[in-house]
Each structure stands twice: as C-alpha cells, then as structure tokens.
Coordinates of C-alpha atoms in Angstrom, one line a residue:
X20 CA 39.0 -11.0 17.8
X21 CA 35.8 -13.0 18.4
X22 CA 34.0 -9.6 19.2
X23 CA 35.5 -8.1 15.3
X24 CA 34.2 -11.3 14.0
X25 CA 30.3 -10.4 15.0
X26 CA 30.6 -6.8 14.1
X27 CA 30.0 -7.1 10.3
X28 CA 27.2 -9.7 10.3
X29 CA 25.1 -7.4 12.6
X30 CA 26.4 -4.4 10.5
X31 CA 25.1 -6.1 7.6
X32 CA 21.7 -7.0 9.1
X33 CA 21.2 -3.6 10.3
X34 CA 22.5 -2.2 6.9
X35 CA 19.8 -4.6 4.7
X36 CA 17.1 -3.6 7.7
X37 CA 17.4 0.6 7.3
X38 CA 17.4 -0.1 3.4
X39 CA 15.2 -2.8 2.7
X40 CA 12.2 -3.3 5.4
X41 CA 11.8 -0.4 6.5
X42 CA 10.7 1.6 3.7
X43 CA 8.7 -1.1 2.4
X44 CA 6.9 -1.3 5.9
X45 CA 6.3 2.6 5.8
X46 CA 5.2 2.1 2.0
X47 CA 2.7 -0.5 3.5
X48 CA 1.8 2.0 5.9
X49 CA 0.9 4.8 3.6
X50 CA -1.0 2.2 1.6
X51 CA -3.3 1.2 4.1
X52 CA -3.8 4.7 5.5
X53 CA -5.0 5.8 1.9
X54 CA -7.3 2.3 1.5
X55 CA -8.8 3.5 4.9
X56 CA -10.0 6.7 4.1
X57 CA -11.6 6.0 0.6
X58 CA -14.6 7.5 0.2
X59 CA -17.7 7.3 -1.6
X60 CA -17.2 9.9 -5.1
X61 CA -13.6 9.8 -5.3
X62 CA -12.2 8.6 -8.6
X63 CA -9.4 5.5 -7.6
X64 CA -6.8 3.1 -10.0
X65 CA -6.8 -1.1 -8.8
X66 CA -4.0 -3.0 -8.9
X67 CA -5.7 -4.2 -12.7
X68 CA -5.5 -1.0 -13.8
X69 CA -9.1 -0.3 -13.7
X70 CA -10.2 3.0 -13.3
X71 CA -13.6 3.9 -11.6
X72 CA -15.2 6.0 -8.7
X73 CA -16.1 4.4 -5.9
X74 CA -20.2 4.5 -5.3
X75 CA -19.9 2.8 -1.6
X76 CA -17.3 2.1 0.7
X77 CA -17.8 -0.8 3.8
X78 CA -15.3 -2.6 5.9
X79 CA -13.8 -5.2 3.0
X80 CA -15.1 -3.8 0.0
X81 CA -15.5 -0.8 -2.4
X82 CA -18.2 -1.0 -5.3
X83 CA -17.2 1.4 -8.3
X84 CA -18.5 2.5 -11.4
X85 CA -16.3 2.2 -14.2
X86 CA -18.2 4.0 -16.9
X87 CA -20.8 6.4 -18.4
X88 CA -23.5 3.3 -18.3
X89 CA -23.2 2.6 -14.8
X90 CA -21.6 -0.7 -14.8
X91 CA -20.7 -1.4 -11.3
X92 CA -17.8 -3.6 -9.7
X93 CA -16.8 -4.7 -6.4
X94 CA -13.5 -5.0 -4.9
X95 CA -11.5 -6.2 -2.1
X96 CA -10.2 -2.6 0.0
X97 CA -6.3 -4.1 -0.8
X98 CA -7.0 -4.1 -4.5
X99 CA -6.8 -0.2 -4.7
X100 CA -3.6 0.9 -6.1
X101 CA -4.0 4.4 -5.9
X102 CA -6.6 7.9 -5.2
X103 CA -6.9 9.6 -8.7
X104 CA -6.1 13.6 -7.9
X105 CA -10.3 14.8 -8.9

C-alpha cells in the first residue's frame, strides 16, 4: 500500500518531465546550435523583430545592417530569433 502510494507522484513527475522539459531543453538546444553557426552575409530575425544581415559575427555579438543605407546595429548572440532562408 505504501509502495501504490509513491507510484503516481513519480508517474506524474516523469509524465510533466517527457512533456514539459524536455522539449523545451532540445528547443534550447537547437537554438543555440543555430546562434553558433551565424555567419557573416546571412539574412537573420531578433527577438524585436528586426530584420538585418549580419556584417560580423565574434564571440557575444553580431553587428547587422538593417537597410539599403547601411545603418548598422549590434546585438547580443541570444537576441537572434531566427536564420532567414536567403
């Protein structure tokens, strides 16, 4: 009886673990896979919803240029949402 009483909390834990963590750790993942290989020409999305290509890439940062007139901006790596297909 003790033993039954145990079961569904750890049930519940592992339930709320295979459905909740761990795809938002493998989403994490994926996200700083992408932020890693950022390169220097690619077009990218921030989390503002700016759209640019990056014009240099270092450890932290990205610099992009977000129009024709060669305004230029630099980010934080973890403020790129996304790679914009070319």
């Amino acid at each position: 009886m003790q033993f039954t009483s145990l079961i569904i909390p750890i049930l519940l834990i592992v339930l709320m673990w295979f459905f909740l963590i761990r795809p938002q750790q493998k989403r994490a993942k994926e996200h700083r896979e992408m932020i890693s290989r950022v390169e220097a020409g690619q077009r990218i999305t921030t989390i503002g919803g700016i759209k640019g290509t990056v014009k240099a890439v270092d450890e932290t940062t990205v610099v992009i240029t977000v129009n024709g007139h060669g305004t230029e901006m630099t980010f934080e790596k973890p403020a790129i949402k996304q790679v914009d297909p070319s």
